[in-house]
Amino acid sequence: MIRFLWKGILRDRSRSFLPIIIISIGVALTVLLSAYMQGAMTDMVDQNARFETGHMKVMTKAFAANQSQLPNDLALLEVSDLLQQLEKDFPMVDWVKRIRFGGLIDVPDQEGNTRGQGPAIGMAFDLLNPQSEEVKRLQIEKSIVSGHLPKTVKEALVGHDFAEKLNLKIGEEITYFGTTMNGSMTFQNFKISGTIRFGAAALDRGAMVVDIQAAQKMLDMQDGAGELLGFLKTGVYHHEQAAKISQAFNDKYKNDPDEFAPEMYPLKAQNNLADLLDYADMMAGILVFIFVLAMSVVLWNTGLLGGLRRYKEFGIRLALGESKPHIYWMLILEAVIIGFIGSIFGTIIGLAGAYYMQIYGIDISDYTKNSTMLMPSVIRAKITPIIFFIGFIPGVLAMVLGTMLSGIGIYKRETARLFNELI
Amino acid sequence: MKTETIISLENVTKRFPVGEGEFTALDHINLTFTKGEFSGLVGPSGSGKTTLLNIIGSLDVPTEGKATVIGHDIASLSHKASAKLRNHHIGFIFQVFNLLPVYTVFENVEFPLLLQNKTASERKKAVMEALDWIGLADYAKKKPNKLSGGEGQRVAIARAMVKRPEILIADEPTANLDAANAHSILKMMKKLNRELGTTFIFSTHDEKVMTYLERIIHLRDGKVELDERIKNKNQAS
Ligand SMILES: Nc1ncnc2c1ncn2[C@@H]1O[C@H](COP(=O)(O)OP(=O)(O)OP(=O)(O)O)[C@@H](O)[C@H]1O
Ligand SMILES: [Mg+2]
């Protein structure tokens, strides 16, 4: 019987052609959008991990509570010991120190008077240590627009747009003004080794990148760090593992009432990323639902038109001894087959599009200019295993739903009536 | 003498809703048909011939009265049971070309057997035999749109007879055919009637058909006007 249906679908192009085209388009769009959302989410999580959250992050409890204010007075101290302990307890994780700091950049002229000034969002990474993975992890070299990485603690990278605005040249001196960990004023001169653009609005506003030792010194944070970031050595965020490590670490300090006691947070527990990821899942769900609905309505109507054309066929089949319910089920089976064919075509088209978008991406930097969230400026699609299957849900479901609705007409019509179409 | 009753109609009445009121298409029909009969319904257009054949063929149910076909009360059958009755015991031939367009001659004739879940080899054997009866074995792979009207009607006969039904219903089977084709088809049906013992019921306006019938039932305004048994010159042929 399936072979009988199959022959009908193949030979009667007008029966299958339009639905297959409609399904292909819908499925291709679903696949493309899903891949695109996957890509956006993955990029976003990845970028957040690299710059802000790590796969897990250790801070003091007090620091965590006031994180947005860069409260370096609440930073971790004696981090060398803590790092040693972490490396021993969790050898599958690469641990690094980070300091973020605010302040002012002052550009002096020849006489030492202020030529220009701007706010600085400072970031200190372990740049000079040859064992450090940070330069590679943060892709700093790729982000350098001109010049080179700092080679000494006396050198700094400054944000490219900031440098252009103040007309800064490589090799010129700038002065950083800020407060130390203990609250006293501090200033420090740096030579500009290069300019940098990370491509994320939240990072590029007045950015200044120095070595971690330079920051520790100028902020009076000997052996201190605002945060310790952990990266799983596999390179891929794995929530269960990160949560387990965090739990194990936090259990040790469970009964420590000290507000400077360290605490570990997995990525998903930071920056509302959990909400964001749930939201993305929900959006994907809604998207698929909308496609199912819209395509069902269209296919319902094509089903009605096709059904009218086929009343004669149904009449003959009834006379030959098929029952109405059987004809109805065969129609649905036919819909499943057509839905599958359409979904296969649609998935191929969608994957081709997604593959293209995976390479080229869409530049959204214009839209994220003012975003305070860490978002990549170019969003690329990402093809994950689920992308190969996701299109089949709306494809097959919509065709079946559309056919079920249009097929009701067969039930409503009296048998003799269907049959009279013959005469 | 075979007198086994295969169809019995008692006070069969059919009314169709028309606008606010009703239209009586069949009005208290009482008839019986015995096994192997070669009979026909004649009457003016609108007299109820098709309506009556549809009820006998279990494609429709009477509004009133009782229609019993091969022991089944037509009105009480489920979708499935009435489909099964048609599939196994009743063959249909219609006025117009009524083959499934996208399927070949072979596949059209095979379809009723497919519904009976017969195996591929059983189907092939039965289909080729049926195509032999009608002399179109070479046409197995042709599509219906490549056939003439007469050939199409012969394939319809093969499809109706392939399952060897007890009853064959033919609603104006010759209306669209020329005289030569009409006679050829009628001879074919007469032969199958004799060889397989199938009960034939026609509806017709065609004088040619009437010359083959053993029994002619005249309908007018949904009533039986005359039920005559006749000796015809073509009956023996
Ligand atoms: N489903 C229906 N709804 C309403 N009226 C119907 C329906 N089917 C048939 N009729 C009416 O019932 C009457 C009998 O119709 P039927 O088709 O049985 O006539 P017939 O004898 O076969 O005529 P013809 O020789 O033209 O085929 C006609 O007046 C027709 O309009
Ligand atoms: Mg009629």
XYZ file of C-alpha atoms and ligand atoms in Angstrom:
692
model
C 0.000 0.000 0.000
C 2.885 2.340 0.791
C 4.332 1.542 -2.604
C 0.979 2.396 -4.108
C 1.020 5.801 -2.369
C 4.636 6.332 -3.275
C 3.874 5.782 -6.964
C 0.990 8.232 -6.727
C 3.193 10.896 -5.173
C 5.942 10.438 -7.743
C 3.655 10.345 -10.768
C 1.097 12.949 -9.807
C 3.412 15.916 -9.547
C 0.590 18.374 -9.028
C -0.297 16.486 -5.864
C 3.141 16.705 -4.333
C 4.933 19.571 -6.029
C 3.342 22.563 -4.310
C 3.389 21.078 -0.793
C 7.002 20.031 -1.232
C 7.955 23.553 -2.278
C 6.068 25.110 0.624
C 7.578 22.679 3.117
C 11.059 23.108 1.667
C 10.877 26.873 2.115
C 9.542 26.645 5.652
C 12.013 23.977 6.673
C 14.933 25.800 5.061
C 14.030 28.933 7.008
C 13.668 26.983 10.235
C 17.020 25.300 9.724
C 18.753 28.540 8.815
C 17.290 30.502 11.708
C 17.997 27.711 14.173
C 21.581 27.447 13.003
C 21.861 31.182 13.227
C 20.500 31.272 16.764
C 22.748 28.390 17.735
C 25.668 30.341 16.355
C 24.686 33.556 18.066
C 24.225 31.803 21.389
C 27.403 29.783 21.139
C 29.431 32.841 20.140
C 27.925 34.894 22.872
C 28.495 32.304 25.569
C 31.976 31.685 24.258
C 32.899 35.346 24.217
C 31.441 35.894 27.656
C 33.431 32.943 28.908
C 36.688 34.176 27.457
C 36.416 37.773 28.636
C 34.206 37.785 31.677
C 32.965 34.636 33.255
C 35.391 31.855 32.467
C 33.873 28.400 32.516
C 33.859 29.100 36.227
C 35.038 32.011 38.256
C 36.364 32.455 41.807
C 35.780 35.746 43.644
C 35.345 36.771 47.235
C 31.750 36.714 48.340
C 31.828 40.448 48.820
C 33.353 41.055 45.377
C 30.681 38.914 43.784
C 27.960 40.938 45.447
C 29.278 44.226 44.027
C 30.825 42.975 40.824
C 29.528 45.678 38.509
C 31.416 48.361 40.476
C 34.799 46.675 39.938
C 35.324 46.654 43.747
C 39.023 45.867 43.828
C 39.089 46.680 47.527
C 37.223 43.381 47.935
C 39.611 41.386 45.743
C 41.140 38.007 46.499
C 44.507 38.048 48.243
C 47.244 35.442 48.474
C 46.100 34.114 45.154
C 49.332 32.182 44.538
C 48.396 29.727 47.290
C 44.820 29.574 46.122
C 45.946 28.946 42.540
C 48.238 26.132 43.649
C 45.391 24.549 45.562
C 43.015 24.887 42.620
C 45.508 23.394 40.200
C 45.978 20.467 42.545
C 42.264 19.890 43.211
C 41.052 20.473 39.673
C 43.816 19.564 37.228
C 41.361 19.436 34.303
C 41.000 23.193 34.559
C 43.350 25.949 33.489
C 43.260 28.749 36.115
C 44.165 32.394 35.417
C 44.215 35.683 37.307
C 42.314 38.686 36.053
C 41.984 42.254 37.244
C 39.543 44.747 35.891
C 39.772 48.366 36.917
C 38.282 51.745 36.173
C 39.986 55.080 36.013
C 41.082 57.894 33.787
C 43.554 58.082 30.933
C 45.353 61.368 30.594
C 47.357 62.278 27.498
C 50.007 64.934 28.177
C 51.520 67.282 25.570
C 55.187 68.230 25.335
C 54.941 70.605 28.281
C 53.227 67.998 30.421
C 49.833 69.676 30.239
C 46.721 67.648 29.508
C 46.089 67.250 25.799
C 43.137 64.951 26.195
C 41.385 62.753 28.717
C 39.034 59.845 28.753
C 37.577 57.198 31.009
C 39.383 53.890 30.973
C 38.016 50.424 31.348
C 41.164 48.606 32.281
C 41.818 44.946 31.841
C 44.855 43.142 33.164
C 45.735 39.721 31.828
C 48.683 37.423 32.295
C 50.393 38.587 29.099
C 54.110 38.385 29.803
C 54.292 34.934 31.368
C 55.390 32.612 28.539
C 53.363 29.740 30.023
C 50.161 31.733 29.907
C 47.450 30.801 27.431
C 45.741 34.149 27.803
C 47.040 35.850 24.666
C 45.819 32.949 22.596
C 42.569 32.511 24.487
C 41.588 36.150 24.156
C 42.837 36.309 20.575
C 44.548 39.555 21.490
C 46.952 39.438 18.582
C 44.047 39.159 16.167
C 42.383 42.138 17.804
C 45.430 44.408 17.591
C 44.809 47.055 14.928
C 48.295 48.555 14.971
C 51.465 48.038 16.973
C 52.205 44.952 19.050
C 51.596 43.254 22.404
C 53.142 44.859 25.499
C 56.645 43.479 25.965
C 57.169 44.940 29.440
C 55.049 45.966 32.377
C 55.576 49.558 31.246
C 53.624 49.106 28.031
C 49.887 49.125 27.401
C 47.431 48.544 24.568
C 44.721 51.170 24.202
C 41.363 50.998 22.489
C 41.693 51.865 18.812
C 38.735 54.248 18.653
C 39.863 55.946 21.840
C 43.353 56.370 20.360
C 41.969 57.834 17.167
C 39.775 60.275 19.018
C 42.727 61.595 21.026
C 45.080 61.268 18.073
C 47.438 58.954 19.948
C 50.524 57.516 18.273
C 52.274 54.266 19.067
C 55.202 54.904 21.362
C 53.588 57.906 23.034
C 53.157 58.058 26.777
C 49.847 58.096 28.593
C 49.095 58.401 32.270
C 46.608 56.282 34.134
C 44.873 57.839 37.145
C 42.904 55.722 39.574
C 42.568 54.411 43.086
C 44.502 51.604 44.684
C 42.959 48.667 46.429
C 43.263 50.600 49.679
C 41.512 53.661 48.342
C 44.450 56.021 47.816
C 45.167 57.883 44.576
C 47.590 56.343 42.139
C 49.006 57.194 38.769
C 51.202 55.298 36.394
C 52.768 56.082 33.032
C 52.522 53.609 30.163
C 53.987 53.600 26.691
C 51.460 52.767 23.987
C 52.575 49.517 22.355
C 49.578 49.244 20.099
C 45.887 49.827 19.577
C 43.223 47.190 19.918
C 39.641 46.569 18.901
C 37.878 43.532 20.358
C 34.818 43.981 18.217
C 32.449 44.083 21.154
C 30.979 47.411 22.164
C 31.125 46.577 25.852
C 34.876 45.999 25.664
C 35.886 48.695 23.246
C 34.805 51.790 25.133
C 38.011 53.281 26.366
C 39.744 49.966 26.707
C 43.220 49.676 28.166
C 45.064 46.389 28.368
C 48.097 45.875 30.607
C 49.987 42.961 32.093
C 48.631 41.546 35.347
C 51.839 42.389 37.236
C 51.617 46.033 36.199
C 48.072 46.209 37.500
C 48.927 44.474 40.743
C 51.712 46.967 41.315
C 49.887 50.169 40.442
C 46.716 49.145 42.288
C 48.689 47.986 45.299
C 47.349 44.446 44.950
C 50.441 42.362 45.721
C 49.505 38.743 45.122
C 45.908 39.816 44.677
C 43.424 39.501 41.844
C 39.834 40.524 41.374
C 38.947 37.193 39.874
C 40.359 33.791 39.124
C 38.917 32.325 35.941
C 38.902 28.627 35.226
C 38.749 27.175 31.725
C 38.129 23.516 31.137
C 41.079 22.147 29.242
C 38.771 20.590 26.662
C 38.007 24.178 25.635
C 34.268 23.520 25.594
C 31.883 24.632 28.324
C 30.243 21.675 29.983
C 27.717 22.834 32.508
C 27.395 19.683 34.615
C 31.151 19.482 35.047
C 31.539 23.174 35.855
C 28.700 22.982 38.364
C 30.249 19.919 40.019
C 33.649 21.577 40.339
C 32.052 24.723 41.746
C 30.068 22.682 44.234
C 33.135 20.776 45.376
C 35.082 24.003 45.829
C 32.306 25.841 47.640
C 31.707 22.948 50.011
C 35.127 23.631 51.512
C 34.136 27.181 52.463
C 30.568 26.444 53.369
C 30.947 27.340 56.998
C 33.336 30.243 56.525
C 31.525 33.413 57.628
C 34.288 35.646 56.223
C 33.011 37.909 53.468
C 36.449 37.637 51.865
C 36.177 33.865 51.610
C 36.402 32.717 47.994
C 33.398 31.376 46.146
C 33.172 29.717 42.748
C 30.448 30.308 40.144
C 29.938 28.245 37.004
C 29.402 30.213 33.792
C 25.693 29.643 33.647
C 25.197 31.183 37.084
C 26.796 34.462 36.013
C 25.626 37.500 34.043
C 22.089 36.135 33.765
C 23.436 33.714 31.195
C 21.146 30.988 32.479
C 18.117 33.145 31.762
C 19.518 34.076 28.404
C 20.115 30.469 27.394
C 16.647 29.441 28.564
C 15.240 32.381 26.675
C 17.067 31.286 23.519
C 15.639 27.772 23.872
C 12.187 29.219 24.299
C 12.614 31.461 21.268
C 13.667 28.466 19.209
C 10.562 26.638 20.411
C 8.290 29.556 19.533
C 9.954 29.860 16.160
C 9.285 26.225 15.301
C 5.709 26.586 16.578
C 5.063 29.629 14.377
C 6.414 27.834 11.340
C 4.243 24.813 12.067
C 1.200 27.053 12.371
C 1.833 29.202 9.311
C 2.728 26.285 7.086
C -0.227 24.242 8.340
C -2.626 26.964 7.264
C -1.052 27.201 3.825
C -0.930 23.428 3.431
C -4.494 23.120 4.680
C -5.575 25.295 1.802
C -3.478 23.524 -0.794
C -4.844 20.298 0.687
C -8.406 21.547 0.179
C -7.738 22.479 -3.437
C -5.920 19.203 -4.075
C -8.724 17.323 -2.320
C -11.368 18.814 -4.603
C -9.393 17.640 -7.562
C -9.180 14.190 -6.018
C -12.802 13.616 -5.018
C -13.152 11.500 -8.121
C -10.218 9.365 -7.062
C -11.630 8.994 -3.532
C -14.974 8.009 -5.021
C -13.374 5.254 -7.083
C -11.390 4.013 -4.130
C -14.518 3.928 -1.959
C -16.326 1.915 -4.618
C -13.417 -0.487 -4.856
C -13.777 -1.218 -1.177
C -11.681 1.243 0.740
C -13.354 2.712 3.814
C -13.437 6.436 4.536
C -11.229 6.113 7.609
C -8.734 4.123 5.564
C -8.653 6.759 2.826
C -8.157 9.389 5.520
C -5.254 7.483 7.064
C -3.705 6.880 3.686
C -3.896 10.622 3.026
C -2.085 11.260 6.277
C 0.509 8.630 5.489
C 0.939 10.342 2.141
C 1.344 13.628 4.024
C 4.060 12.096 6.201
C 5.914 10.930 3.090
C 5.539 14.311 1.367
C 6.452 16.092 4.601
C 9.591 13.990 4.811
C 10.602 14.666 1.219
C 9.990 18.390 1.665
C 11.904 18.371 4.936
C 14.864 16.653 3.313
C 15.006 19.244 0.531
C 14.439 22.075 2.999
C 17.127 20.804 5.331
C 19.619 20.552 2.485
C 18.832 24.103 1.354
C 18.832 25.392 4.918
C 22.130 23.674 5.694
C 23.711 25.166 2.584
C 22.562 28.594 3.745
C 23.711 27.904 7.296
C 27.077 26.744 6.022
C 27.462 29.996 4.110
C 26.432 31.978 7.173
C 28.835 29.977 9.267
C 31.651 31.304 7.138
C 30.506 34.852 6.441
C 28.117 35.799 9.221
C 26.213 39.038 9.598
C 27.824 42.140 11.022
C 25.573 43.414 13.801
C 28.032 45.904 15.280
C 25.775 48.795 14.250
C 23.002 47.408 16.425
C 25.145 46.573 19.414
C 27.072 49.852 19.539
C 25.420 50.860 22.773
C 25.022 47.433 24.246
C 26.477 46.867 27.663
C 26.227 43.145 27.163
C 29.199 41.327 25.799
C 28.109 40.406 22.291
C 30.134 39.431 19.271
C 29.918 41.993 16.476
C 29.659 39.397 13.738
C 27.138 36.656 14.273
C 27.731 33.446 12.406
C 25.496 30.457 12.040
C 26.613 27.256 13.705
C 25.716 23.824 12.432
C 25.187 21.458 15.335
C 23.812 17.910 15.092
C 20.339 19.082 16.082
C 20.203 21.357 13.026
C 20.020 18.262 10.828
C 16.764 17.184 12.465
C 15.041 20.312 13.684
C 13.435 21.089 10.323
C 11.592 17.784 10.247
C 9.415 18.861 13.156
C 7.689 21.745 11.363
C 7.989 20.011 7.981
C 6.213 16.778 8.784
C 3.949 18.215 11.464
C 2.635 21.032 9.274
C 1.941 18.733 6.344
C 0.151 16.211 8.549
C -1.829 18.929 10.322
C -2.763 20.620 7.059
C -3.866 17.302 5.589
C -5.840 16.331 8.671
C -7.761 19.595 8.483
C -8.410 19.480 4.761
C -9.190 15.760 4.908
C -12.125 16.354 7.255
C -14.035 17.274 4.095
C -13.945 13.640 3.050
C -15.710 12.646 6.254
C -18.279 15.379 5.977
C -19.216 14.448 2.450
C -21.700 11.641 2.099
C -20.252 8.555 0.578
C -22.771 8.605 -2.235
C -21.916 12.219 -2.928
C -18.187 11.607 -3.240
C -19.148 8.837 -5.439
C -21.535 10.814 -7.568
C -18.632 12.963 -8.699
C -17.977 10.012 -10.959
C -21.210 10.309 -12.865
C -32.901 -23.781 -11.274
C -30.963 -21.455 -8.873
C -33.293 -19.427 -6.721
C -31.051 -18.433 -3.854
C -31.839 -14.820 -2.919
C -28.756 -12.614 -2.829
C -30.355 -9.165 -2.546
C -33.648 -8.324 -0.926
C -35.206 -4.871 -0.713
C -38.201 -4.320 1.593
C -39.987 -0.982 1.393
C -36.696 0.729 0.570
C -37.257 4.483 0.587
C -34.705 7.223 0.045
C -35.369 10.892 0.707
C -32.906 13.688 0.074
C -33.129 17.008 1.852
C -33.815 19.705 -0.724
C -33.888 23.234 0.605
C -36.475 23.282 3.407
C -38.255 20.104 2.346
C -37.419 16.637 1.111
C -37.310 14.909 -2.207
C -38.329 11.265 -2.406
C -35.967 9.564 -4.838
C -37.063 6.010 -3.987
C -40.531 5.239 -2.771
C -41.157 1.883 -1.032
C -39.231 -0.364 -3.364
C -39.779 -4.111 -2.915
C -37.502 -6.328 -4.994
C -35.435 -9.471 -4.695
C -32.545 -10.609 -6.871
C -31.407 -14.210 -7.100
C -27.905 -15.448 -7.569
C -26.627 -15.308 -11.159
C -29.330 -12.982 -12.444
C -28.561 -10.704 -15.404
C -30.990 -7.865 -14.819
C -31.347 -4.142 -15.366
C -33.074 -1.019 -14.117
C -34.539 1.201 -16.820
C -36.456 4.411 -16.586
C -36.315 8.098 -17.384
C -33.604 10.327 -16.012
C -34.184 11.054 -12.322
C -36.313 7.962 -11.770
C -33.921 6.711 -9.045
C -31.809 4.104 -10.828
C -28.448 5.323 -9.545
C -29.821 5.914 -6.068
C -31.030 2.314 -5.897
C -27.748 0.907 -7.231
C -25.835 2.945 -4.628
C -27.893 1.410 -1.841
C -27.410 -2.114 -3.182
C -23.690 -1.354 -3.510
C -23.528 -0.179 0.133
C -22.401 3.285 -0.927
C -25.556 4.770 0.553
C -28.197 3.736 3.080
C -32.005 3.762 2.799
C -33.921 6.383 4.768
C -36.594 3.809 5.459
C -37.068 0.106 4.821
C -34.493 -2.638 4.763
C -31.887 -3.585 2.181
C -30.213 -6.949 2.704
C -27.204 -7.777 0.511
C -25.481 -11.159 0.887
C -26.942 -11.442 4.358
C -25.893 -7.951 5.497
C -28.349 -5.273 6.546
C -26.890 -2.303 4.647
C -28.101 0.342 7.125
C -26.367 -1.306 10.076
C -22.886 -1.647 8.570
C -19.939 0.374 9.883
C -17.607 2.232 7.489
C -15.230 -0.650 7.729
C -17.798 -3.411 7.311
C -19.418 -1.773 4.299
C -15.992 -1.213 2.726
C -15.211 -4.872 3.284
C -18.502 -5.903 1.699
C -17.699 -3.807 -1.383
C -14.130 -4.939 -1.510
C -14.868 -8.654 -1.376
C -18.322 -9.085 -2.838
C -19.371 -6.184 -5.061
C -17.841 -4.896 -8.279
C -18.694 -1.526 -9.861
C -18.594 -0.240 -13.411
C -19.618 3.333 -14.160
C -20.685 5.330 -17.133
C -17.556 7.428 -17.514
C -13.986 6.524 -17.625
C -13.294 5.696 -14.016
C -9.767 4.409 -13.760
C -7.271 5.944 -11.327
C -5.381 8.259 -13.663
C -1.779 8.019 -12.412
C -1.744 4.239 -12.187
C -1.167 1.736 -14.960
C -3.780 -0.726 -16.203
C -2.125 -3.430 -14.121
C -2.087 -1.304 -10.964
C -5.718 -0.292 -11.441
C -6.833 -3.893 -11.669
C -4.532 -4.824 -8.807
C -5.918 -2.225 -6.391
C -8.883 -4.213 -4.964
C -6.520 -7.129 -4.259
C -4.091 -4.761 -2.542
C -6.914 -3.827 -0.183
C -7.495 -7.534 0.455
C -3.844 -7.918 1.498
C -3.207 -10.577 -1.128
C 0.445 -11.457 -1.729
C 2.285 -10.054 -4.748
C 2.298 -13.375 -6.593
C -1.405 -13.987 -5.931
C -2.136 -10.490 -7.174
C -0.088 -10.871 -10.313
C -1.728 -14.157 -11.217
C -5.256 -12.856 -10.664
C -4.629 -9.563 -12.504
C -3.136 -11.235 -15.562
C -6.032 -13.690 -15.656
C -8.546 -10.833 -15.481
C -6.729 -8.968 -18.272
C -6.890 -12.174 -20.337
C -10.693 -12.301 -19.913
C -11.004 -8.885 -21.490
C -8.269 -9.469 -24.061
C -5.974 -6.641 -22.892
C -3.075 -8.562 -21.360
C -0.648 -6.566 -23.539
C -1.922 -3.304 -22.052
C -0.772 -4.018 -18.500
C 1.838 -1.248 -18.434
C -0.268 1.410 -20.195
C -1.666 4.469 -18.456
C -5.445 5.090 -18.632
C -5.027 8.245 -20.744
C -3.539 6.091 -23.519
C -6.692 3.928 -23.759
C -9.796 4.390 -25.921
C -13.211 4.580 -24.241
C -13.956 0.937 -25.035
C -10.580 -0.249 -23.751
C -10.980 1.800 -20.577
C -14.364 0.232 -19.936
C -12.921 -3.236 -20.491
C -10.202 -2.517 -17.923
C -12.941 -1.378 -15.527
C -14.620 -4.757 -16.040
C -11.363 -6.549 -15.298
C -10.917 -4.479 -12.144
C -14.483 -5.206 -11.017
C -14.173 -8.943 -11.757
C -10.610 -9.603 -10.569
C -11.814 -10.307 -7.036
C -14.599 -12.577 -8.387
C -17.435 -10.722 -6.656
C -20.918 -12.177 -6.133
C -22.529 -9.000 -7.446
C -21.573 -6.646 -10.257
C -23.216 -3.250 -10.482
C -22.988 -1.462 -13.836
C -24.424 2.068 -13.942
C -24.958 2.942 -17.616
C -21.754 1.198 -18.700
C -22.344 1.686 -22.426
C -23.566 5.290 -22.443
C -20.300 6.646 -23.783
C -19.505 3.835 -26.201
C -20.238 3.228 -29.884
C -22.342 0.248 -30.877
C -19.444 -2.111 -31.637
C -17.746 -1.459 -28.330
C -21.032 -1.668 -26.440
C -21.789 -5.096 -27.886
C -18.288 -6.344 -27.240
C -18.501 -5.303 -23.597
C -21.950 -6.744 -23.098
C -20.848 -10.073 -24.582
C -17.885 -10.063 -22.247
C -20.086 -9.459 -19.226
C -22.588 -12.082 -20.316
C -19.741 -14.567 -20.594
C -18.438 -13.773 -17.114
C -21.987 -14.027 -15.794
C -22.236 -17.541 -17.160
C -18.746 -18.722 -16.253
C -18.408 -17.219 -12.777
C -22.090 -17.114 -11.780
C -21.889 -13.415 -10.912
C -25.142 -11.536 -10.369
C -25.301 -8.505 -12.712
C -27.464 -5.450 -12.181
C -27.439 -2.701 -14.804
C -28.987 0.664 -15.033
C -29.498 1.818 -18.589
C -31.307 3.835 -21.228
C -29.601 1.827 -23.946
C -31.732 -0.449 -26.156
C -28.662 -2.530 -26.928
C -28.194 -3.365 -23.247
C -31.840 -4.324 -22.912
C -31.461 -6.984 -25.610
C -29.046 -8.856 -23.310
C -31.100 -8.663 -20.096
C -33.135 -11.545 -18.662
C -35.109 -9.234 -16.454
C -36.004 -5.563 -16.835
C -37.239 -3.504 -13.901
C -38.923 -0.265 -14.969
C -38.636 2.603 -12.494
C -40.621 5.826 -12.583
C -40.588 8.536 -9.926
C -38.851 6.219 -7.487
C -41.411 3.443 -7.823
C -41.298 0.066 -9.563
C -43.601 0.430 -12.529
C -43.037 -2.956 -14.128
C -40.852 -5.962 -13.344
C -40.657 -8.242 -16.398
C -38.741 -11.403 -17.188
C -37.983 -11.736 -20.883
C -36.487 -14.027 -23.474
C -33.947 -12.110 -25.544
C -32.125 -12.989 -28.727
C -28.739 -12.101 -27.218
C -29.141 -14.136 -24.074
C -27.963 -17.341 -25.591
C -24.972 -15.945 -27.440
N -27.432 13.389 -2.920
C -28.566 13.847 -3.431
N -29.161 14.931 -2.895
C -30.321 15.412 -3.397
N -30.965 14.870 -4.427
C -30.428 13.781 -5.011
C -29.184 13.222 -4.551
N -28.892 12.137 -5.314
C -29.905 12.045 -6.224
N -30.818 13.014 -6.042
C -32.052 13.181 -6.797
O -32.751 11.984 -6.786
C -33.370 11.729 -8.035
C -32.955 10.383 -8.555
O -31.602 10.459 -8.948
P -30.839 9.262 -9.623
O -29.451 9.706 -9.838
O -31.053 8.038 -8.853
O -31.584 9.145 -11.038
P -31.240 8.229 -12.265
O -32.449 7.400 -12.521
O -29.969 7.528 -12.033
O -31.081 9.277 -13.412
P -30.081 9.269 -14.659
O -30.734 8.393 -15.695
O -30.056 10.692 -15.072
O -28.793 8.778 -14.183
C -32.954 12.864 -8.960
O -34.017 13.773 -9.050
C -31.777 13.501 -8.255
O -31.755 14.896 -8.466
Mg -28.017 7.622 -12.862
